[in-house]
Amino acid sequence: MYKLLKQPFFGRFMVHWANPLSPEQQAEWNSLRISSRSGASLQVLYAQAQTPEPRAVIVLGHPMGKEAKGYFLKTPYPAQLRAAGYHVLVFDFNGFGESGMGSFSFFEDVVAATRAAGELFPDLPVGYHGVSLGGMWATIAFADPLHPIDFAIVESAAVSLPEFWKHFPVARQALAVMRVLMPGYARKIHMVERIREARGLKQLLLIYTEADEWIPASAGAQFRERSPVPAELWTVPDAKHAQIHRSAHQAAYYDRIFRFFEAGVLACRPGLG
């Protein structure tokens, strides 16, 4: 049923997935299946830090797209994290990549993936970086008492589903019907309001681009204003949606991310400073 209901929204992105890594690169990653309260079995890959003393585990939540977790795997980002002393965990949201189909409650997938990270590496802080889809649903996961996230980056995330889907007429109409039929659930997944209930986080970084054709940078300001935990907004002027890592701001982008993670680790483990 969910596969049919999701067609207006994600149908063209829920396709067969091919691992972009070479066989040699794939050998560095461990595979794991986990259960999510969305009703799906999620596919997880994780790789360990390449330093003697790991600093934290970072969970990466992908944007909407056929690449799914390959969005990160195709970049040097995971290798850079591992070289800096971080374990890395990537996962496919339900219905994407290699994960099974579940409900529309993608925030449950964020909770499941981050909890898996905490169980795999129980003595380390858990960081999260979600882009677009991965960032939107994390803002709701932050309100869940079961999430283990200590510090997080939310990048290019819409403040609500209507705001995101306003550019897609069929999906917008389907969403309007769902909001009439399930008003309580619509309130539950109103991102910019649920961020007020964030708990457990020590700090939050919001990343946006002022040239985003889908999500205005003002969305970041709205999240920052409502966040009950310390939150900083960092923007770039001219990158496309979810493409800052491929823009002229790439170096500054990764520098900002790694400085944030470093600060997050020190907030959790001050003895490392």
PDB file of C-alpha atoms in Angstrom:
ATOM      1  CA  MET A   1       0.000   0.000   0.000  1.00  0.00           C
ATOM      2  CA  TYR A   2       2.739   2.466   0.951  1.00  0.00           C
ATOM      3  CA  LYS A   3       4.499   1.918  -2.349  1.00  0.00           C
ATOM      4  CA  LEU A   4       1.354   3.008  -4.174  1.00  0.00           C
ATOM      5  CA  LEU A   5       0.755   5.998  -1.891  1.00  0.00           C
ATOM      6  CA  LYS A   6       4.327   7.168  -2.309  1.00  0.00           C
ATOM      7  CA  GLN A   7       4.276   7.147  -6.102  1.00  0.00           C
ATOM      8  CA  PRO A   8       3.228  10.829  -6.490  1.00  0.00           C
ATOM      9  CA  PHE A   9       6.062  11.856  -4.198  1.00  0.00           C
ATOM     10  CA  PHE A  10       8.979   9.462  -4.616  1.00  0.00           C
ATOM     11  CA  GLY A  11       8.088   7.042  -7.410  1.00  0.00           C
ATOM     12  CA  ARG A  12      10.823   8.132  -9.819  1.00  0.00           C
ATOM     13  CA  PHE A  13      13.483   7.921  -7.111  1.00  0.00           C
ATOM     14  CA  MET A  14      12.642   4.492  -5.679  1.00  0.00           C
ATOM     15  CA  VAL A  15      14.568   2.441  -8.196  1.00  0.00           C
ATOM     16  CA  HIS A  16      17.147  -0.336  -8.308  1.00  0.00           C
ATOM     17  CA  TRP A  17      20.294   0.769  -6.512  1.00  0.00           C
ATOM     18  CA  ALA A  18      23.879   0.088  -7.569  1.00  0.00           C
ATOM     19  CA  ASN A  19      26.811   0.594  -5.217  1.00  0.00           C
ATOM     20  CA  PRO A  20      29.082   3.341  -6.628  1.00  0.00           C
ATOM     21  CA  LEU A  21      32.152   2.050  -4.756  1.00  0.00           C
ATOM     22  CA  SER A  22      34.785  -0.202  -6.259  1.00  0.00           C
ATOM     23  CA  PRO A  23      35.100  -3.758  -4.865  1.00  0.00           C
ATOM     24  CA  GLU A  24      38.195  -2.651  -2.963  1.00  0.00           C
ATOM     25  CA  GLN A  25      36.333   0.287  -1.426  1.00  0.00           C
ATOM     26  CA  GLN A  26      33.298  -1.833  -0.603  1.00  0.00           C
ATOM     27  CA  ALA A  27      35.534  -4.160   1.401  1.00  0.00           C
ATOM     28  CA  GLU A  28      36.119  -1.330   3.884  1.00  0.00           C
ATOM     29  CA  TRP A  29      32.436  -1.179   4.765  1.00  0.00           C
ATOM     30  CA  ASN A  30      30.319  -3.492   6.920  1.00  0.00           C
ATOM     31  CA  SER A  31      26.701  -4.232   6.023  1.00  0.00           C
ATOM     32  CA  LEU A  32      23.825  -4.355   8.489  1.00  0.00           C
ATOM     33  CA  ARG A  33      20.031  -4.625   8.346  1.00  0.00           C
ATOM     34  CA  ILE A  34      18.054  -2.860  11.048  1.00  0.00           C
ATOM     35  CA  SER A  35      14.361  -2.484  11.834  1.00  0.00           C
ATOM     36  CA  SER A  36      12.643   0.887  11.872  1.00  0.00           C
ATOM     37  CA  ARG A  37       9.361   1.821  13.498  1.00  0.00           C
ATOM     38  CA  SER A  38       8.382   3.025  10.013  1.00  0.00           C
ATOM     39  CA  GLY A  39       7.774  -0.691   9.409  1.00  0.00           C
ATOM     40  CA  ALA A  40      10.764  -1.115   7.109  1.00  0.00           C
ATOM     41  CA  SER A  41      13.993  -3.053   7.198  1.00  0.00           C
ATOM     42  CA  LEU A  42      16.740  -0.505   6.541  1.00  0.00           C
ATOM     43  CA  GLN A  43      20.053  -1.131   4.813  1.00  0.00           C
ATOM     44  CA  VAL A  44      23.032   0.273   6.702  1.00  0.00           C
ATOM     45  CA  LEU A  45      26.723   0.466   5.828  1.00  0.00           C
ATOM     46  CA  TYR A  46      29.341   1.490   8.360  1.00  0.00           C
ATOM     47  CA  ALA A  47      33.114   1.903   8.307  1.00  0.00           C
ATOM     48  CA  GLN A  48      35.462   2.467  11.183  1.00  0.00           C
ATOM     49  CA  ALA A  49      37.738   5.416  11.864  1.00  0.00           C
ATOM     50  CA  GLN A  50      41.306   5.170  10.642  1.00  0.00           C
ATOM     51  CA  THR A  51      42.842   6.603  13.803  1.00  0.00           C
ATOM     52  CA  PRO A  52      43.864   4.746  16.974  1.00  0.00           C
ATOM     53  CA  GLU A  53      41.450   6.741  19.137  1.00  0.00           C
ATOM     54  CA  PRO A  54      38.019   7.222  17.487  1.00  0.00           C
ATOM     55  CA  ARG A  55      36.337  10.506  18.385  1.00  0.00           C
ATOM     56  CA  ALA A  56      32.662   9.874  17.555  1.00  0.00           C
ATOM     57  CA  VAL A  57      30.359   8.122  15.112  1.00  0.00           C
ATOM     58  CA  ILE A  58      28.736  10.242  12.391  1.00  0.00           C
ATOM     59  CA  VAL A  59      25.465   9.163  10.768  1.00  0.00           C
ATOM     60  CA  LEU A  60      24.709  10.538   7.297  1.00  0.00           C
ATOM     61  CA  GLY A  61      21.113  10.972   6.088  1.00  0.00           C
ATOM     62  CA  HIS A  62      20.760  11.348   2.314  1.00  0.00           C
ATOM     63  CA  PRO A  63      18.542  13.708   0.295  1.00  0.00           C
ATOM     64  CA  MET A  64      15.715  12.555  -1.961  1.00  0.00           C
ATOM     65  CA  GLY A  65      17.165  10.959  -5.092  1.00  0.00           C
ATOM     66  CA  LYS A  66      18.042   7.746  -6.882  1.00  0.00           C
ATOM     67  CA  GLU A  67      21.539   7.841  -5.367  1.00  0.00           C
ATOM     68  CA  ALA A  68      20.160   7.297  -1.841  1.00  0.00           C
ATOM     69  CA  LYS A  69      23.165   6.641   0.438  1.00  0.00           C
ATOM     70  CA  GLY A  70      25.345   6.789  -2.675  1.00  0.00           C
ATOM     71  CA  TYR A  71      24.976  10.582  -2.431  1.00  0.00           C
ATOM     72  CA  PHE A  72      27.638  10.411   0.272  1.00  0.00           C
ATOM     73  CA  LEU A  73      29.532   7.346  -0.877  1.00  0.00           C
ATOM     74  CA  LYS A  74      30.395   9.017  -4.207  1.00  0.00           C
ATOM     75  CA  THR A  75      32.182  11.849  -2.421  1.00  0.00           C
ATOM     76  CA  PRO A  76      35.436  11.990  -0.420  1.00  0.00           C
ATOM     77  CA  TYR A  77      33.434  13.002   2.660  1.00  0.00           C
ATOM     78  CA  PRO A  78      33.219   9.564   4.373  1.00  0.00           C
ATOM     79  CA  ALA A  79      36.951   8.960   3.827  1.00  0.00           C
ATOM     80  CA  GLN A  80      37.734  12.409   5.226  1.00  0.00           C
ATOM     81  CA  LEU A  81      35.627  11.701   8.296  1.00  0.00           C
ATOM     82  CA  ARG A  82      37.338   8.375   8.879  1.00  0.00           C
ATOM     83  CA  ALA A  83      40.794   9.915   8.472  1.00  0.00           C
ATOM     84  CA  ALA A  84      39.827  12.533  11.068  1.00  0.00           C
ATOM     85  CA  GLY A  85      38.912   9.886  13.607  1.00  0.00           C
ATOM     86  CA  TYR A  86      35.196   9.325  13.051  1.00  0.00           C
ATOM     87  CA  HIS A  87      33.336   6.090  12.487  1.00  0.00           C
ATOM     88  CA  VAL A  88      30.821   6.637   9.652  1.00  0.00           C
ATOM     89  CA  LEU A  89      27.369   5.112   9.157  1.00  0.00           C
ATOM     90  CA  VAL A  90      25.218   5.642   6.065  1.00  0.00           C
ATOM     91  CA  PHE A  91      21.723   4.276   5.511  1.00  0.00           C
ATOM     92  CA  ASP A  92      18.899   4.266   2.985  1.00  0.00           C
ATOM     93  CA  PHE A  93      15.580   5.772   4.028  1.00  0.00           C
ATOM     94  CA  ASN A  94      12.700   3.340   3.667  1.00  0.00           C
ATOM     95  CA  GLY A  95      11.721   2.825   0.050  1.00  0.00           C
ATOM     96  CA  PHE A  96      15.047   4.200  -1.206  1.00  0.00           C
ATOM     97  CA  GLY A  97      18.174   2.345  -2.221  1.00  0.00           C
ATOM     98  CA  GLU A  98      18.368  -1.079  -0.635  1.00  0.00           C
ATOM     99  CA  SER A  99      15.921  -0.481   2.211  1.00  0.00           C
ATOM    100  CA  GLY A 100      12.474  -2.003   2.374  1.00  0.00           C
ATOM    101  CA  MET A 101       9.253  -0.042   2.038  1.00  0.00           C
ATOM    102  CA  GLY A 102       7.750   1.547   5.124  1.00  0.00           C
ATOM    103  CA  SER A 103       5.415   4.343   6.105  1.00  0.00           C
ATOM    104  CA  PHE A 104       5.770   8.087   5.537  1.00  0.00           C
ATOM    105  CA  SER A 105       7.320   8.405   9.001  1.00  0.00           C
ATOM    106  CA  PHE A 106      10.879   8.842   7.756  1.00  0.00           C
ATOM    107  CA  PHE A 107      11.830  10.354  11.103  1.00  0.00           C
ATOM    108  CA  GLU A 108      11.596   6.817  12.515  1.00  0.00           C
ATOM    109  CA  ASP A 109      14.388   5.813  10.112  1.00  0.00           C
ATOM    110  CA  VAL A 110      16.617   8.565  11.502  1.00  0.00           C
ATOM    111  CA  VAL A 111      15.971   7.330  15.039  1.00  0.00           C
ATOM    112  CA  ALA A 112      16.651   3.716  14.026  1.00  0.00           C
ATOM    113  CA  ALA A 113      19.898   4.507  12.185  1.00  0.00           C
ATOM    114  CA  THR A 114      21.307   6.711  14.932  1.00  0.00           C
ATOM    115  CA  ARG A 115      20.377   4.181  17.600  1.00  0.00           C
ATOM    116  CA  ALA A 116      22.163   1.500  15.596  1.00  0.00           C
ATOM    117  CA  ALA A 117      25.233   3.736  15.503  1.00  0.00           C
ATOM    118  CA  GLY A 118      25.082   4.185  19.257  1.00  0.00           C
ATOM    119  CA  GLU A 119      24.777   0.426  19.786  1.00  0.00           C
ATOM    120  CA  LEU A 120      27.676  -0.350  17.465  1.00  0.00           C
ATOM    121  CA  PHE A 121      29.928   2.189  19.191  1.00  0.00           C
ATOM    122  CA  PRO A 122      28.406   2.620  22.668  1.00  0.00           C
ATOM    123  CA  ASP A 123      31.158   4.664  24.270  1.00  0.00           C
ATOM    124  CA  LEU A 124      31.268   7.434  21.663  1.00  0.00           C
ATOM    125  CA  PRO A 125      29.181  10.550  20.945  1.00  0.00           C
ATOM    126  CA  VAL A 126      26.739  10.283  18.035  1.00  0.00           C
ATOM    127  CA  GLY A 127      26.692  13.030  15.408  1.00  0.00           C
ATOM    128  CA  TYR A 128      24.244  13.379  12.519  1.00  0.00           C
ATOM    129  CA  HIS A 129      24.345  15.162   9.171  1.00  0.00           C
ATOM    130  CA  GLY A 130      21.151  15.159   7.130  1.00  0.00           C
ATOM    131  CA  VAL A 131      20.722  16.835   3.735  1.00  0.00           C
ATOM    132  CA  SER A 132      17.302  17.931   2.414  1.00  0.00           C
ATOM    133  CA  LEU A 133      15.110  14.844   3.043  1.00  0.00           C
ATOM    134  CA  GLY A 134      17.642  13.636   5.611  1.00  0.00           C
ATOM    135  CA  GLY A 135      17.603  17.013   7.340  1.00  0.00           C
ATOM    136  CA  MET A 136      13.845  17.627   7.254  1.00  0.00           C
ATOM    137  CA  TRP A 137      12.928  14.411   8.983  1.00  0.00           C
ATOM    138  CA  ALA A 138      15.748  14.708  11.496  1.00  0.00           C
ATOM    139  CA  THR A 139      14.080  17.828  12.924  1.00  0.00           C
ATOM    140  CA  ILE A 140      11.225  15.577  14.033  1.00  0.00           C
ATOM    141  CA  ALA A 141      13.513  12.771  15.189  1.00  0.00           C
ATOM    142  CA  PHE A 142      15.182  15.258  17.545  1.00  0.00           C
ATOM    143  CA  ALA A 143      11.931  15.320  19.548  1.00  0.00           C
ATOM    144  CA  ASP A 144      11.930  11.546  20.029  1.00  0.00           C
ATOM    145  CA  PRO A 145      13.138  10.535  23.504  1.00  0.00           C
ATOM    146  CA  LEU A 146      14.845   7.463  22.031  1.00  0.00           C
ATOM    147  CA  HIS A 147      17.222   9.288  19.698  1.00  0.00           C
ATOM    148  CA  PRO A 148      20.891   9.253  20.835  1.00  0.00           C
ATOM    149  CA  ILE A 149      22.128  12.222  18.775  1.00  0.00           C
ATOM    150  CA  ASP A 150      24.517  14.557  20.594  1.00  0.00           C
ATOM    151  CA  PHE A 151      25.128  17.116  17.830  1.00  0.00           C
ATOM    152  CA  ALA A 152      23.679  17.518  14.357  1.00  0.00           C
ATOM    153  CA  ILE A 153      23.843  19.301  11.021  1.00  0.00           C
ATOM    154  CA  VAL A 154      20.615  20.022   9.161  1.00  0.00           C
ATOM    155  CA  GLU A 155      21.293  21.090   5.586  1.00  0.00           C
ATOM    156  CA  SER A 156      18.904  22.485   2.951  1.00  0.00           C
ATOM    157  CA  ALA A 157      15.819  21.332   4.845  1.00  0.00           C
ATOM    158  CA  ALA A 158      12.306  22.649   4.228  1.00  0.00           C
ATOM    159  CA  VAL A 159      10.279  23.941   7.176  1.00  0.00           C
ATOM    160  CA  SER A 160       7.261  21.802   6.230  1.00  0.00           C
ATOM    161  CA  LEU A 161       6.081  19.320   3.617  1.00  0.00           C
ATOM    162  CA  PRO A 162       3.741  21.845   1.946  1.00  0.00           C
ATOM    163  CA  GLU A 163       6.689  24.218   1.588  1.00  0.00           C
ATOM    164  CA  PHE A 164       8.800  21.559  -0.084  1.00  0.00           C
ATOM    165  CA  TRP A 165       6.163  20.038  -2.374  1.00  0.00           C
ATOM    166  CA  LYS A 166       4.696  23.348  -3.557  1.00  0.00           C
ATOM    167  CA  HIS A 167       6.855  23.034  -6.686  1.00  0.00           C
ATOM    168  CA  PHE A 168       5.277  19.675  -7.641  1.00  0.00           C
ATOM    169  CA  PRO A 169       1.538  19.963  -8.536  1.00  0.00           C
ATOM    170  CA  VAL A 170       0.568  16.268  -8.338  1.00  0.00           C
ATOM    171  CA  ALA A 171       2.409  15.694  -5.095  1.00  0.00           C
ATOM    172  CA  ARG A 172       1.017  18.949  -3.684  1.00  0.00           C
ATOM    173  CA  GLN A 173      -2.557  17.818  -4.368  1.00  0.00           C
ATOM    174  CA  ALA A 174      -1.938  14.368  -2.895  1.00  0.00           C
ATOM    175  CA  LEU A 175      -0.457  15.978   0.215  1.00  0.00           C
ATOM    176  CA  ALA A 176      -3.485  18.260   0.586  1.00  0.00           C
ATOM    177  CA  VAL A 177      -5.783  15.223   0.606  1.00  0.00           C
ATOM    178  CA  MET A 178      -3.632  13.459   3.187  1.00  0.00           C
ATOM    179  CA  ARG A 179      -3.668  16.546   5.422  1.00  0.00           C
ATOM    180  CA  VAL A 180      -7.487  16.568   5.364  1.00  0.00           C
ATOM    181  CA  LEU A 181      -7.708  12.852   6.143  1.00  0.00           C
ATOM    182  CA  MET A 182      -4.979  12.842   8.813  1.00  0.00           C
ATOM    183  CA  PRO A 183      -4.829  16.304  10.456  1.00  0.00           C
ATOM    184  CA  GLY A 184      -3.235  14.955  13.646  1.00  0.00           C
ATOM    185  CA  TYR A 185      -0.420  13.315  11.729  1.00  0.00           C
ATOM    186  CA  ALA A 186       0.064  16.480   9.680  1.00  0.00           C
ATOM    187  CA  ARG A 187       0.685  18.400  12.901  1.00  0.00           C
ATOM    188  CA  LYS A 188       3.060  15.711  14.132  1.00  0.00           C
ATOM    189  CA  ILE A 189       5.284  16.092  11.088  1.00  0.00           C
ATOM    190  CA  HIS A 190       5.266  19.900  10.870  1.00  0.00           C
ATOM    191  CA  MET A 191       9.050  20.300  10.947  1.00  0.00           C
ATOM    192  CA  VAL A 192       9.466  23.935  11.895  1.00  0.00           C
ATOM    193  CA  GLU A 193       7.127  23.541  14.877  1.00  0.00           C
ATOM    194  CA  ARG A 194       8.419  20.169  16.062  1.00  0.00           C
ATOM    195  CA  ILE A 195      11.978  21.541  16.255  1.00  0.00           C
ATOM    196  CA  ARG A 196      10.755  23.344  19.386  1.00  0.00           C
ATOM    197  CA  GLU A 197      10.614  19.938  21.082  1.00  0.00           C
ATOM    198  CA  ALA A 198      14.196  18.941  20.283  1.00  0.00           C
ATOM    199  CA  ARG A 199      15.859  17.194  23.201  1.00  0.00           C
ATOM    200  CA  GLY A 200      19.235  15.661  23.925  1.00  0.00           C
ATOM    201  CA  LEU A 201      21.148  17.742  21.401  1.00  0.00           C
ATOM    202  CA  LYS A 202      24.015  19.862  22.645  1.00  0.00           C
ATOM    203  CA  GLN A 203      24.317  21.924  19.477  1.00  0.00           C
ATOM    204  CA  LEU A 204      22.902  22.282  15.979  1.00  0.00           C
ATOM    205  CA  LEU A 205      24.346  23.652  12.734  1.00  0.00           C
ATOM    206  CA  LEU A 206      21.994  24.756   9.939  1.00  0.00           C
ATOM    207  CA  ILE A 207      23.502  24.960   6.450  1.00  0.00           C
ATOM    208  CA  TYR A 208      21.762  26.646   3.496  1.00  0.00           C
ATOM    209  CA  THR A 209      22.475  28.240   0.162  1.00  0.00           C
ATOM    210  CA  GLU A 210      20.924  31.551  -0.840  1.00  0.00           C
ATOM    211  CA  ALA A 211      20.612  30.377  -4.447  1.00  0.00           C
ATOM    212  CA  ASP A 212      18.568  27.264  -3.605  1.00  0.00           C
ATOM    213  CA  GLU A 213      15.804  26.903  -6.183  1.00  0.00           C
ATOM    214  CA  TRP A 214      13.698  24.677  -3.884  1.00  0.00           C
ATOM    215  CA  ILE A 215      14.289  25.775  -0.292  1.00  0.00           C
ATOM    216  CA  PRO A 216      14.884  29.430   0.704  1.00  0.00           C
ATOM    217  CA  ALA A 217      17.737  30.145   3.081  1.00  0.00           C
ATOM    218  CA  SER A 218      15.168  31.820   5.330  1.00  0.00           C
ATOM    219  CA  ALA A 219      14.084  28.305   6.309  1.00  0.00           C
ATOM    220  CA  GLY A 220      17.319  28.011   8.256  1.00  0.00           C
ATOM    221  CA  ALA A 221      16.537  31.202  10.138  1.00  0.00           C
ATOM    222  CA  GLN A 222      13.110  29.836  11.089  1.00  0.00           C
ATOM    223  CA  PHE A 223      14.621  26.653  12.486  1.00  0.00           C
ATOM    224  CA  ARG A 224      17.263  28.629  14.359  1.00  0.00           C
ATOM    225  CA  GLU A 225      14.673  30.927  15.953  1.00  0.00           C
ATOM    226  CA  ARG A 226      12.637  27.968  17.215  1.00  0.00           C
ATOM    227  CA  SER A 227      15.474  25.672  18.276  1.00  0.00           C
ATOM    228  CA  PRO A 228      15.623  25.132  22.055  1.00  0.00           C
ATOM    229  CA  VAL A 229      19.295  24.125  21.764  1.00  0.00           C
ATOM    230  CA  PRO A 230      22.201  26.340  20.623  1.00  0.00           C
ATOM    231  CA  ALA A 231      21.916  26.641  16.837  1.00  0.00           C
ATOM    232  CA  GLU A 232      24.038  28.420  14.246  1.00  0.00           C
ATOM    233  CA  LEU A 233      23.077  29.246  10.658  1.00  0.00           C
ATOM    234  CA  TRP A 234      25.803  29.104   7.987  1.00  0.00           C
ATOM    235  CA  THR A 235      25.025  30.005   4.369  1.00  0.00           C
ATOM    236  CA  VAL A 236      26.757  30.220   1.017  1.00  0.00           C
ATOM    237  CA  PRO A 237      25.604  32.614  -1.733  1.00  0.00           C
ATOM    238  CA  ASP A 238      25.422  30.638  -4.943  1.00  0.00           C
ATOM    239  CA  ALA A 239      25.252  26.841  -4.749  1.00  0.00           C
ATOM    240  CA  LYS A 240      22.356  24.701  -5.991  1.00  0.00           C
ATOM    241  CA  HIS A 241      20.081  22.704  -3.697  1.00  0.00           C
ATOM    242  CA  ALA A 242      21.995  19.963  -1.844  1.00  0.00           C
ATOM    243  CA  GLN A 243      25.039  20.660  -4.005  1.00  0.00           C
ATOM    244  CA  ILE A 244      27.253  22.824  -1.818  1.00  0.00           C
ATOM    245  CA  HIS A 245      29.760  19.971  -1.711  1.00  0.00           C
ATOM    246  CA  ARG A 246      30.164  20.291  -5.486  1.00  0.00           C
ATOM    247  CA  SER A 247      30.296  24.090  -5.602  1.00  0.00           C
ATOM    248  CA  ALA A 248      33.049  26.684  -5.423  1.00  0.00           C
ATOM    249  CA  HIS A 249      32.407  26.711  -1.661  1.00  0.00           C
ATOM    250  CA  GLN A 250      33.417  23.089  -1.203  1.00  0.00           C
ATOM    251  CA  ALA A 251      36.547  23.798   0.858  1.00  0.00           C
ATOM    252  CA  ALA A 252      34.782  26.253   3.187  1.00  0.00           C
ATOM    253  CA  TYR A 253      31.844  23.831   3.485  1.00  0.00           C
ATOM    254  CA  TYR A 254      33.933  20.915   4.682  1.00  0.00           C
ATOM    255  CA  ASP A 255      35.991  23.169   6.927  1.00  0.00           C
ATOM    256  CA  ARG A 256      32.829  24.391   8.631  1.00  0.00           C
ATOM    257  CA  ILE A 257      31.482  20.865   9.038  1.00  0.00           C
ATOM    258  CA  PHE A 258      34.653  19.480  10.573  1.00  0.00           C
ATOM    259  CA  ARG A 259      34.991  22.417  12.955  1.00  0.00           C
ATOM    260  CA  PHE A 260      31.417  21.819  14.075  1.00  0.00           C
ATOM    261  CA  PHE A 261      32.021  18.119  14.650  1.00  0.00           C
ATOM    262  CA  GLU A 262      35.180  18.914  16.584  1.00  0.00           C
ATOM    263  CA  ALA A 263      33.256  21.301  18.811  1.00  0.00           C
ATOM    264  CA  GLY A 264      30.513  18.711  19.245  1.00  0.00           C
ATOM    265  CA  VAL A 265      32.982  16.061  20.370  1.00  0.00           C
ATOM    266  CA  LEU A 266      34.616  18.463  22.830  1.00  0.00           C
ATOM    267  CA  ALA A 267      31.211  19.349  24.265  1.00  0.00           C
ATOM    268  CA  CYS A 268      30.597  15.660  24.919  1.00  0.00           C
ATOM    269  CA  ARG A 269      34.134  14.713  25.899  1.00  0.00           C
ATOM    270  CA  PRO A 270      35.845  17.851  27.239  1.00  0.00           C
ATOM    271  CA  GLY A 271      38.930  15.870  28.243  1.00  0.00           C
ATOM    272  CA  LEU A 272      39.893  15.623  24.572  1.00  0.00           C
ATOM    273  CA  GLY A 273      40.499  19.365  24.282  1.00  0.00           C
TER     274      GLY A 273
END
